CSV table of N, CA, C and O in Angstrom, one decimal:
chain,number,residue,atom,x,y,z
A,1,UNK,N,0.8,-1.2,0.0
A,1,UNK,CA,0.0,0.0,0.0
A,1,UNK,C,0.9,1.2,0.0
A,1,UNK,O,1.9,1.4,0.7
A,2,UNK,N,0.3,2.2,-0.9
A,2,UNK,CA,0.8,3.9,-0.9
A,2,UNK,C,0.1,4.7,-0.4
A,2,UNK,O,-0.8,4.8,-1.1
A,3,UNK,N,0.0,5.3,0.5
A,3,UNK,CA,-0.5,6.4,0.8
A,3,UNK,C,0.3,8.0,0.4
A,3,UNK,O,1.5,8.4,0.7
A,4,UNK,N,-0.6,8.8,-0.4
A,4,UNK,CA,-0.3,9.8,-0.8
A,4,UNK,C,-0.9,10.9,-0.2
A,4,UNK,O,-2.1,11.1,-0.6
A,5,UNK,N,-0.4,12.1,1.0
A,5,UNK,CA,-1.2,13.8,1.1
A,5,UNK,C,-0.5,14.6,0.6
A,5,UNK,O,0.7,14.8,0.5
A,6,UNK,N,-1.6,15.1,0.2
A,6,UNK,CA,-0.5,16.5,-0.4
A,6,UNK,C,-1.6,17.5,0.1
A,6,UNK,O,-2.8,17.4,0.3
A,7,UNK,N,-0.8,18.6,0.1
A,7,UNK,CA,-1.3,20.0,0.5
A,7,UNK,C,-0.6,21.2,-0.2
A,7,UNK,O,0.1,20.9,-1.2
A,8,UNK,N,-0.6,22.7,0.2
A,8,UNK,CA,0.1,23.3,-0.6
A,8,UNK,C,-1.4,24.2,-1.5
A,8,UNK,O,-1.1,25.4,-1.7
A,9,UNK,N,-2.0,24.1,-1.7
A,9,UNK,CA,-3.2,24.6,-2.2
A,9,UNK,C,-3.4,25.7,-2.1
A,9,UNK,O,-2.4,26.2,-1.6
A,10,UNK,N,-4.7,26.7,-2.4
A,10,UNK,CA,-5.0,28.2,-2.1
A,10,UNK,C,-5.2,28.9,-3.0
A,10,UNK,O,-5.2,28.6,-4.2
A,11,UNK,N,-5.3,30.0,-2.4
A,11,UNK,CA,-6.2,31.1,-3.4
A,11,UNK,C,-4.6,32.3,-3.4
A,11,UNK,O,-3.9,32.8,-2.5
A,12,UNK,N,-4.7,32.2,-5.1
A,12,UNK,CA,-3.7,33.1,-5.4
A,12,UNK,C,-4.0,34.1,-6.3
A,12,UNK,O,-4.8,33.8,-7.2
A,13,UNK,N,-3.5,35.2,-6.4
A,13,UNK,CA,-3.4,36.3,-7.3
A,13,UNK,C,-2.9,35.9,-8.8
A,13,UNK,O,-1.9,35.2,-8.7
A,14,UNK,N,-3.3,36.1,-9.9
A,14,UNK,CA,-2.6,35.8,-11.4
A,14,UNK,C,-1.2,36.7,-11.5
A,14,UNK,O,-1.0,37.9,-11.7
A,15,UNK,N,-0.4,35.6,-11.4
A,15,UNK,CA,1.2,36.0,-11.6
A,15,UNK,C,1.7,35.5,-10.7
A,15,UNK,O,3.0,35.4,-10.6
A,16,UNK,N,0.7,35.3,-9.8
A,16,UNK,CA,1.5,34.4,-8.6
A,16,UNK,C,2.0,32.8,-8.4
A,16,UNK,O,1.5,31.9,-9.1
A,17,UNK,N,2.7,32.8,-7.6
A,17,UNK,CA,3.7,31.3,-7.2
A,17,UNK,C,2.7,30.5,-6.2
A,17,UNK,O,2.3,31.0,-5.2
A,18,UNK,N,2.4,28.9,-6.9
A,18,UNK,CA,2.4,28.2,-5.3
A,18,UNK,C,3.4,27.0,-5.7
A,18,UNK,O,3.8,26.7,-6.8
A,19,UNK,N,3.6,26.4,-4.5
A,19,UNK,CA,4.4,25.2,-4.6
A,19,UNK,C,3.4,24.0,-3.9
A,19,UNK,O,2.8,24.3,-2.9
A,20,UNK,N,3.2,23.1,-4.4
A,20,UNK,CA,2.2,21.6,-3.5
A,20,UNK,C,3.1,20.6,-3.3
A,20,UNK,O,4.1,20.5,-4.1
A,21,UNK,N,2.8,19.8,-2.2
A,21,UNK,CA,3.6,18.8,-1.7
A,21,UNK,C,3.1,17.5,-1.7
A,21,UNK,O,1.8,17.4,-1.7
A,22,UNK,N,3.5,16.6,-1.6
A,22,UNK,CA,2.5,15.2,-1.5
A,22,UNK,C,3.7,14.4,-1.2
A,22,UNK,O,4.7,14.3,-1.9
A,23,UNK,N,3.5,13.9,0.1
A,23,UNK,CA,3.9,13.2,1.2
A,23,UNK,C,3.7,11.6,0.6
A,23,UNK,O,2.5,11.4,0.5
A,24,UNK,N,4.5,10.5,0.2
A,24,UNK,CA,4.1,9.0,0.5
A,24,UNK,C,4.5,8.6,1.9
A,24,UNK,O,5.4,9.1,2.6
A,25,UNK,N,3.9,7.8,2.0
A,25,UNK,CA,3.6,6.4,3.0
A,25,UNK,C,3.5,5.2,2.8
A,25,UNK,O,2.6,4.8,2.1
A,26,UNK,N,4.5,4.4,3.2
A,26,UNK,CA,3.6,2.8,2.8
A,26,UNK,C,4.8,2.2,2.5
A,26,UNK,O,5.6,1.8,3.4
A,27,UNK,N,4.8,2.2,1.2
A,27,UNK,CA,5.8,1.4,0.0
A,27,UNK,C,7.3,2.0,-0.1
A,27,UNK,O,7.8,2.7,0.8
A,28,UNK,N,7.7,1.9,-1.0
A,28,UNK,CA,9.1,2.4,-1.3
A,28,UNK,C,8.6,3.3,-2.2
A,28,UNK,O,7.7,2.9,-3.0
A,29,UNK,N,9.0,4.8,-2.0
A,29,UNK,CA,8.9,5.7,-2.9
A,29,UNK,C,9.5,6.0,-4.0
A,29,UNK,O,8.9,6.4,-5.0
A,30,UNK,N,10.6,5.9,-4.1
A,30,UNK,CA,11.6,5.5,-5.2
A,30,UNK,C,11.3,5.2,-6.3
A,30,UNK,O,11.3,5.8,-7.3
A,31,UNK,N,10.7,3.6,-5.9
A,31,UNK,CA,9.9,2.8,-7.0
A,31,UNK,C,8.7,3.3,-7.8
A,31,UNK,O,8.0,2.5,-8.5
A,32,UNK,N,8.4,4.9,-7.8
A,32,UNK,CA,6.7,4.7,-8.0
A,32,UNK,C,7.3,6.3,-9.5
A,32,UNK,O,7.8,7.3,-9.0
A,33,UNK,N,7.2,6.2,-10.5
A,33,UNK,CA,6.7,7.4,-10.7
A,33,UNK,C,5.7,8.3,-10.2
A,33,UNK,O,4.6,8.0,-9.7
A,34,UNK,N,6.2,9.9,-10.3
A,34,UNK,CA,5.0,10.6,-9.3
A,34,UNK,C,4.4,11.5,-10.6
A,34,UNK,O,5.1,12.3,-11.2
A,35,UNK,N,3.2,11.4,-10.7
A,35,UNK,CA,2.5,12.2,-11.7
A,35,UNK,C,1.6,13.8,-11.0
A,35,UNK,O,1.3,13.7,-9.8
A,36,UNK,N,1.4,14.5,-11.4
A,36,UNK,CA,0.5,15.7,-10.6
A,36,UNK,C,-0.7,15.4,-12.0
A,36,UNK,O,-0.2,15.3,-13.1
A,37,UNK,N,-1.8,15.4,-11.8
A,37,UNK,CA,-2.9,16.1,-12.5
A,37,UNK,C,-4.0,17.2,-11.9
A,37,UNK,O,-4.0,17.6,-10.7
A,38,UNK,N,-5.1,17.8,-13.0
A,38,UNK,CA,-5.5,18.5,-12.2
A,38,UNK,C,-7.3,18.6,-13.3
A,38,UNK,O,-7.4,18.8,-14.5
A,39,UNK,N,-8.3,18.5,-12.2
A,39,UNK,CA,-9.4,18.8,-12.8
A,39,UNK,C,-10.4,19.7,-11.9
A,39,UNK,O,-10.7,19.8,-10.7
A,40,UNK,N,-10.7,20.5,-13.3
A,40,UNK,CA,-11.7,22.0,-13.4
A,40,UNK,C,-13.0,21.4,-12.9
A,40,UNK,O,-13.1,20.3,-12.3
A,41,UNK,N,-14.0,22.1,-13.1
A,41,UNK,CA,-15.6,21.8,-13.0
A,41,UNK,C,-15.9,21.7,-13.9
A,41,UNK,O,-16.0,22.7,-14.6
A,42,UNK,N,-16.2,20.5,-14.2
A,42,UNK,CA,-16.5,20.3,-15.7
A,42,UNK,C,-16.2,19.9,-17.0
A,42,UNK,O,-16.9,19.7,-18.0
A,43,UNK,N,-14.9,19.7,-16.6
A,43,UNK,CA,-13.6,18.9,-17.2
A,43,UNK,C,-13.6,17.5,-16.8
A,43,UNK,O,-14.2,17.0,-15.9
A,44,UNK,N,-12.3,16.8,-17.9
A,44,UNK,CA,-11.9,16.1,-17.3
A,44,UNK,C,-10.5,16.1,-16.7
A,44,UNK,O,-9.8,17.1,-16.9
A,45,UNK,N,-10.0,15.0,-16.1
A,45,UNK,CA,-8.8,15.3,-15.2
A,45,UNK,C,-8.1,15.7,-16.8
A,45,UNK,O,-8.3,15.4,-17.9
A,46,UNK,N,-7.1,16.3,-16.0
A,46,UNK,CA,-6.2,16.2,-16.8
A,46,UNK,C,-4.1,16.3,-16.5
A,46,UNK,O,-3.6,16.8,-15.5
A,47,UNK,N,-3.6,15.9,-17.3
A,47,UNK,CA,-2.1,15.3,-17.2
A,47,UNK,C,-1.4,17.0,-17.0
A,47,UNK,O,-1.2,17.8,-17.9
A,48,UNK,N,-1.2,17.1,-15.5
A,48,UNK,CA,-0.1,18.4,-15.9
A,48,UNK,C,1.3,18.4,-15.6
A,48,UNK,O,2.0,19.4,-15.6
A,49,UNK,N,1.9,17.1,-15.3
A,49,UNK,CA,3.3,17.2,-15.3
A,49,UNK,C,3.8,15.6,-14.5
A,49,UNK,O,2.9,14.9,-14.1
A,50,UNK,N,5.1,15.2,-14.4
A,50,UNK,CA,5.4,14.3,-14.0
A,50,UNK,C,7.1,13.9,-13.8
A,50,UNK,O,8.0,14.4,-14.5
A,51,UNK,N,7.1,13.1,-13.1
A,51,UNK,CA,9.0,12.7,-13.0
A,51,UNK,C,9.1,11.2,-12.5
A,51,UNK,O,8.6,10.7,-11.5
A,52,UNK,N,9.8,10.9,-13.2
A,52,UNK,CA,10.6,9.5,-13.3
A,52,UNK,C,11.0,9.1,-11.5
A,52,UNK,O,11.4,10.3,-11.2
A,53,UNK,N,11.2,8.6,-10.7
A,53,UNK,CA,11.6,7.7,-9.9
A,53,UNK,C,13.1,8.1,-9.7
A,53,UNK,O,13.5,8.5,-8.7
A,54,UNK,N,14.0,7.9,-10.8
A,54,UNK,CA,15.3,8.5,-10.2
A,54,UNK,C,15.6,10.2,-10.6
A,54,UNK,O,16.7,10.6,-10.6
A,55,UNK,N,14.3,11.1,-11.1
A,55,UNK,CA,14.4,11.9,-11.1
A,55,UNK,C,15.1,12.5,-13.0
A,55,UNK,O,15.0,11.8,-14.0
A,56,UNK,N,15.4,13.5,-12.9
A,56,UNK,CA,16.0,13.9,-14.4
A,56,UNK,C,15.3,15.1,-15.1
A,56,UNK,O,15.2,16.1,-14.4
A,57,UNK,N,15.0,15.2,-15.9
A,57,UNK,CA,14.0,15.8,-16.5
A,57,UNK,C,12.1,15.8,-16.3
A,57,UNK,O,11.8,14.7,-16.9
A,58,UNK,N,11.6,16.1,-16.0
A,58,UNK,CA,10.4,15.9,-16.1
A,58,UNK,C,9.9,16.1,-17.2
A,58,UNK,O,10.5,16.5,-18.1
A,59,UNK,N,8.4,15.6,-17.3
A,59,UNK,CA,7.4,16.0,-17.8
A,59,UNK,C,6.5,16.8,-18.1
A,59,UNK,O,6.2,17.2,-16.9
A,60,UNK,N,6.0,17.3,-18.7
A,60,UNK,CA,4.8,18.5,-18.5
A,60,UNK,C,4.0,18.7,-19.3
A,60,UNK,O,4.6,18.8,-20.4
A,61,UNK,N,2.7,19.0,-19.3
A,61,UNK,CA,1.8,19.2,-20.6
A,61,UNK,C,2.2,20.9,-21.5
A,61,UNK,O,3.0,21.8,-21.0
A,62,UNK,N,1.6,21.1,-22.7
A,62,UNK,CA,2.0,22.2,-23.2
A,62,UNK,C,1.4,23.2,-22.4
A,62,UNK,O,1.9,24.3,-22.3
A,63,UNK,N,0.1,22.9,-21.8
A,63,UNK,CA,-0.6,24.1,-21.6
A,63,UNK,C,0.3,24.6,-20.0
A,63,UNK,O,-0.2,25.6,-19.7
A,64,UNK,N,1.4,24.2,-19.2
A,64,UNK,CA,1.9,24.6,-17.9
A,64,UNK,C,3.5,24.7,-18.4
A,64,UNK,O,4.4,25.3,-17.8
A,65,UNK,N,3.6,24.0,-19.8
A,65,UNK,CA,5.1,24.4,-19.8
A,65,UNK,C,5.8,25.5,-19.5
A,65,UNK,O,5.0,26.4,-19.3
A,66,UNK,N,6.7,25.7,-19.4
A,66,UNK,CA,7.8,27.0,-18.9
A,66,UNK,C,6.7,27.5,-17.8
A,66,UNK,O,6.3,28.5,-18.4
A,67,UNK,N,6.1,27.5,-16.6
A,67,UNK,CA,5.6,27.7,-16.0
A,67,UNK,C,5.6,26.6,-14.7
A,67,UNK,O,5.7,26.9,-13.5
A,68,UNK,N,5.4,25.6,-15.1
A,68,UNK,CA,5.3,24.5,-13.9
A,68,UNK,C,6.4,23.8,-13.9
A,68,UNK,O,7.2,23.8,-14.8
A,69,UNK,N,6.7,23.0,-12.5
A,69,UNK,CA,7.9,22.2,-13.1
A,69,UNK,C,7.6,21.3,-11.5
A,69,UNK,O,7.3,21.7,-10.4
A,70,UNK,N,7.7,20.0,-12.2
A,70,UNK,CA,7.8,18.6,-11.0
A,70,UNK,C,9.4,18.2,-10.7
A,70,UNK,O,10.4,18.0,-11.4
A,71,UNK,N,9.1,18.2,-9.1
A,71,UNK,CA,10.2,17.6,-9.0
A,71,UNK,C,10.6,16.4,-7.5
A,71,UNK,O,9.5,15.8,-7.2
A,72,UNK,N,11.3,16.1,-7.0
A,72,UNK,CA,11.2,15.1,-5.9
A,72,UNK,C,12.3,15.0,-5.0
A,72,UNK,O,13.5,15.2,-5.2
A,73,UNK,N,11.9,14.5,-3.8
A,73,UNK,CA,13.2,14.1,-2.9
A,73,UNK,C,12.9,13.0,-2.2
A,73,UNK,O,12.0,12.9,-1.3
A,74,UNK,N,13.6,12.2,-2.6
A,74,UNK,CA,13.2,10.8,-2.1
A,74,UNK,C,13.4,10.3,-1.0
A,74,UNK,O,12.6,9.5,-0.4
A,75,UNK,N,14.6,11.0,-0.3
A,75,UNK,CA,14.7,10.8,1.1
A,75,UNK,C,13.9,11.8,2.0
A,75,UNK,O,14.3,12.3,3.1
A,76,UNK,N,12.8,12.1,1.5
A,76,UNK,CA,12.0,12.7,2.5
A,76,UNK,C,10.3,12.1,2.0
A,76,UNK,O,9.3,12.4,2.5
A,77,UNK,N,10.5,11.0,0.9
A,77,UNK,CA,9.5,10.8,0.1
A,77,UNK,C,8.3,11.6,-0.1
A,77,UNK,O,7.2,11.3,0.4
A,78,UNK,N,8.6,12.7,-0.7
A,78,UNK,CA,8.0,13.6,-1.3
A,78,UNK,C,8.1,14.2,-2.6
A,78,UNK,O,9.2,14.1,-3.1
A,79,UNK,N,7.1,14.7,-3.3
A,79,UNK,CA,6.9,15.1,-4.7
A,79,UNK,C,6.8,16.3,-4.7
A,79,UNK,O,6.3,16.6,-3.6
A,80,UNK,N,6.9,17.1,-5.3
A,80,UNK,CA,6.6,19.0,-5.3
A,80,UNK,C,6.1,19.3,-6.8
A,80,UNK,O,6.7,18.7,-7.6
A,81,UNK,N,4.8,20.1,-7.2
A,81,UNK,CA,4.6,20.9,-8.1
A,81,UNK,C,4.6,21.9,-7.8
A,81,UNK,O,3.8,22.6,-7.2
A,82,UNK,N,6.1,22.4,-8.6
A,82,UNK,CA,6.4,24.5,-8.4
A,82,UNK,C,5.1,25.1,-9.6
A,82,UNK,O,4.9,24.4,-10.6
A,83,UNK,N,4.4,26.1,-9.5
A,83,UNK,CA,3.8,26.3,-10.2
A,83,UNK,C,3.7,28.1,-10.0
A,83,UNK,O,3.2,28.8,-9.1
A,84,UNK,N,4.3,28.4,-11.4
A,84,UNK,CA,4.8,30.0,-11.4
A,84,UNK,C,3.8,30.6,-12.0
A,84,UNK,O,2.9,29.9,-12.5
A,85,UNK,N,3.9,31.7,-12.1
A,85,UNK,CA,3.2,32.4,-13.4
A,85,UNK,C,1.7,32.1,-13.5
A,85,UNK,O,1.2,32.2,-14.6
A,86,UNK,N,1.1,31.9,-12.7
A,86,UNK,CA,-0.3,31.7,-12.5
A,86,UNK,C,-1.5,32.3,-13.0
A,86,UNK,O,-1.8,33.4,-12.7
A,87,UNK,N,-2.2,31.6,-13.8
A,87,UNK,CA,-3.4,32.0,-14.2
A,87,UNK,C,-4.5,31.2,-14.0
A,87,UNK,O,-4.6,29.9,-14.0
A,88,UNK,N,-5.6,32.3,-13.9
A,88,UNK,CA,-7.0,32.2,-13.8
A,88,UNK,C,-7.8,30.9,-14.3
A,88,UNK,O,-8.8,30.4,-13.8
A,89,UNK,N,-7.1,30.5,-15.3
A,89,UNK,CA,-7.5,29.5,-16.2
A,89,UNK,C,-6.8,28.0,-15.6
A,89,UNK,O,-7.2,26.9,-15.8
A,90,UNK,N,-5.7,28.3,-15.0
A,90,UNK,CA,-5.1,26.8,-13.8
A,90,UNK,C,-5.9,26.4,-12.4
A,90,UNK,O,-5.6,25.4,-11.7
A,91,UNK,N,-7.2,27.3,-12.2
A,91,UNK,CA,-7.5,27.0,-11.5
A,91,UNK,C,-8.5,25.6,-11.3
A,91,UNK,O,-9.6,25.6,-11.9
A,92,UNK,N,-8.1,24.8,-10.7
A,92,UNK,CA,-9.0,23.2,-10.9
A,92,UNK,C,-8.3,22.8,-9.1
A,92,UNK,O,-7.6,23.5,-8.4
A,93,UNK,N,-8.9,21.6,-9.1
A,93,UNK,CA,-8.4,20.5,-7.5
A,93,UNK,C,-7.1,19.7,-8.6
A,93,UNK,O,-7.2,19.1,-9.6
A,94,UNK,N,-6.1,20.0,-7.8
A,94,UNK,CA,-4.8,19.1,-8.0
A,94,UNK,C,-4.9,18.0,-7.5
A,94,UNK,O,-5.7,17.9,-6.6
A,95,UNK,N,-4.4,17.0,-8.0
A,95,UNK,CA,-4.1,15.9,-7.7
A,95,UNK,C,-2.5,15.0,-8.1
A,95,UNK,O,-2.2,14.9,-9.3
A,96,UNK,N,-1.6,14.4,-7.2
A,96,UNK,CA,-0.6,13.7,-7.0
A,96,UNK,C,-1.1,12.7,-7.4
A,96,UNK,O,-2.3,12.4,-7.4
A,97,UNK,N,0.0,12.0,-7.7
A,97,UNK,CA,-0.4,10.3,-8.0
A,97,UNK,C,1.0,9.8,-8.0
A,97,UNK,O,2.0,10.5,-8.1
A,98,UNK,N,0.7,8.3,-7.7
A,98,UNK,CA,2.1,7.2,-7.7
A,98,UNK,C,1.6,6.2,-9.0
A,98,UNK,O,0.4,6.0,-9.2
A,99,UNK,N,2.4,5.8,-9.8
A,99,UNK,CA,2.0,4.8,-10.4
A,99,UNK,C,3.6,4.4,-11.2
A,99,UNK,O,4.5,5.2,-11.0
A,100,UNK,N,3.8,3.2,-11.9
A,100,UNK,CA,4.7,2.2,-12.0
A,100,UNK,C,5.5,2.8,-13.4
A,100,UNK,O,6.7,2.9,-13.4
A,101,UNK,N,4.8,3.0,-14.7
A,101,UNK,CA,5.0,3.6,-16.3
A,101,UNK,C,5.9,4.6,-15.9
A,101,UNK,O,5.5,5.3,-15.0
A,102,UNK,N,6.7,4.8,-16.3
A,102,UNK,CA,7.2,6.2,-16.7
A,102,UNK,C,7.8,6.7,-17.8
A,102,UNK,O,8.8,7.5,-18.0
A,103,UNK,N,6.7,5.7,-18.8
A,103,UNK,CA,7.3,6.5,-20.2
A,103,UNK,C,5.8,6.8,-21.0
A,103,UNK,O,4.7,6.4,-20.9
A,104,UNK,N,6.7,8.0,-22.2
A,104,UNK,CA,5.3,8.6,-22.5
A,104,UNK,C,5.1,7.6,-23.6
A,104,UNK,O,6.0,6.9,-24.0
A,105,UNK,N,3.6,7.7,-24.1
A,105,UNK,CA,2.4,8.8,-23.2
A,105,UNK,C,1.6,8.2,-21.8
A,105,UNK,O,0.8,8.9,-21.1
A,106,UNK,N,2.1,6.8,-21.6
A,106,UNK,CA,1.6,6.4,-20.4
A,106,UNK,C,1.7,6.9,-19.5
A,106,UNK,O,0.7,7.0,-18.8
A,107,UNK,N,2.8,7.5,-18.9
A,107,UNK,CA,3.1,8.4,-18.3
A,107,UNK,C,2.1,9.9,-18.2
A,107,UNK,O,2.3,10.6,-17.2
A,108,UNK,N,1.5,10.2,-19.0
A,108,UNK,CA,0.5,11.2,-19.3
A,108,UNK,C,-0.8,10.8,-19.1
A,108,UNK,O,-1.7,11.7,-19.0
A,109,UNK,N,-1.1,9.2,-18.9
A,109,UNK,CA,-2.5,8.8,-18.5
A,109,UNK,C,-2.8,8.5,-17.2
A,109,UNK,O,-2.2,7.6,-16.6
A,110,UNK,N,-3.9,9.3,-16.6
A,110,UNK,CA,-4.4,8.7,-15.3
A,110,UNK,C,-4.7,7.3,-15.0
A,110,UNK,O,-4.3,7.0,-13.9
A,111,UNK,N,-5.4,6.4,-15.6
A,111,UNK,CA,-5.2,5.2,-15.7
A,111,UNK,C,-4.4,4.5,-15.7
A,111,UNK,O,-4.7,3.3,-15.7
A,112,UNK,N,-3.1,4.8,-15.6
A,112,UNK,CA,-1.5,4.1,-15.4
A,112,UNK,C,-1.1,4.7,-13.9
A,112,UNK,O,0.1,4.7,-13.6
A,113,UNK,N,-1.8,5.0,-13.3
A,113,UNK,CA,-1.4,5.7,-11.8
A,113,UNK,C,-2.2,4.7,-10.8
A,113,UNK,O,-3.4,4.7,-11.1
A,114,UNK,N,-1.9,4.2,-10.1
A,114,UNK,CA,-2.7,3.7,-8.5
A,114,UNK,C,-3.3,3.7,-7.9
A,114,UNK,O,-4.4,3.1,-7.8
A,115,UNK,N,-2.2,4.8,-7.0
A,115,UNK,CA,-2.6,5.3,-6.2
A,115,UNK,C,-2.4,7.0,-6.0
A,115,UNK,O,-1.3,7.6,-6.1
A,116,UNK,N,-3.7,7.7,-5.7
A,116,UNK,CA,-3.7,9.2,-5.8
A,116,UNK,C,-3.8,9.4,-4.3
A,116,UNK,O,-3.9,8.5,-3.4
A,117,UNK,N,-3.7,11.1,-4.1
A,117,UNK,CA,-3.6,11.8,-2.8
A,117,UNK,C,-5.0,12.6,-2.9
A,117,UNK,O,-5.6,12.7,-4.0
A,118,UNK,N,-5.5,12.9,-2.0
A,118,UNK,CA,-7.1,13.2,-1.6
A,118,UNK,C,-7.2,14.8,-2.7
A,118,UNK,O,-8.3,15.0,-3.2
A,119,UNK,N,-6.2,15.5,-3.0
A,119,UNK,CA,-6.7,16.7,-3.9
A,119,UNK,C,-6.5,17.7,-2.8
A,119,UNK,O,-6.6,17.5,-1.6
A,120,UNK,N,-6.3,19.0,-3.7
A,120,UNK,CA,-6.1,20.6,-3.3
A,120,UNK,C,-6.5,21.1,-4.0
A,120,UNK,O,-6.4,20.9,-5.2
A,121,UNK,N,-7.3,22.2,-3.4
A,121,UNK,CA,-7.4,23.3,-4.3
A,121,UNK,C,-7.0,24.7,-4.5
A,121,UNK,O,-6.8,25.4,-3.6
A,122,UNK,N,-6.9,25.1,-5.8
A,122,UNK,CA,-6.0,26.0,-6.5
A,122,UNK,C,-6.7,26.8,-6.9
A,122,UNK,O,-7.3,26.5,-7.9
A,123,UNK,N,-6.8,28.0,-6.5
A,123,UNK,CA,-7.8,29.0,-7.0
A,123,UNK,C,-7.3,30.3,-7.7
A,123,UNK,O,-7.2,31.2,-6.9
A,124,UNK,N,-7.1,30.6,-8.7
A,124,UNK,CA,-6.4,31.7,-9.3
A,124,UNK,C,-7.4,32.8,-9.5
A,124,UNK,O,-8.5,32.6,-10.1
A,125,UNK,N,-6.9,34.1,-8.9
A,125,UNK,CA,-7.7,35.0,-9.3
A,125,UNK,C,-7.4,36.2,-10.2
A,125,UNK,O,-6.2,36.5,-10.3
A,126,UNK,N,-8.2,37.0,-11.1
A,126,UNK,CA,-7.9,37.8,-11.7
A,126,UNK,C,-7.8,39.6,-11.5
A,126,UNK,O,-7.3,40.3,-12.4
């Protein structure tokens, strides 16, 4: 078993910085790719960034590029979404995930993840 929290959420100004955290429990963290998604009202989830297990480059959808960036520290088994440059239109419930794939585009599908963390929310204002 994985247990994932994350927190880090809130209501921010457009242009502004938040950073989210998501904490594992359980398993070996190491082992898990860590994905972030994130869904609107009304949407569906969707893929906003991701990193490999031993770390390196991440992943990220076009719509957060140069703007977002995942990353991890394993000896504290945690994941981070820095997320700069904020806009109105990012605002949705985040979600972390563990799952095993870490190559694309599986890596890009919620369906190839686990285990998720309960969600935050992100509220961008204009």
């Amino acid at each position: 078993q994985l247990q994932l929290v994350e927190s880090g959420g809130g209501l921010m100004q457009a242009g502004g910085s938040l950073r989210l955290s998501c904490v594992a429990s359980g398993r070996t963290f190491s082992n898990y790719v860590m994905g972030w998604f994130r869904q609107a009202p009304g949407k569906e989830r969707e893929f906003v960034a991701a990193i490999r297990w031993s770390g390196g480059v991440p992943y990220s959808s076009d719509s957060v590029k140069g703007r977002f960036s995942a990353s991890r520290d394993n000896a504290k088994n945690t994941a981070y979404l820095q997320m700069n440059s904020l806009k109105p239109e990012d605002t949705a419930v985040y979600y972390c995930a563990a799952g095993s794939s870490g190559y694309w585009p599986q890596i890009s599908r919620s369906t190839e993840y686990a285990y998720w963390g309960q969600g935050t929310q992100v509220t961008v204002s204009s």
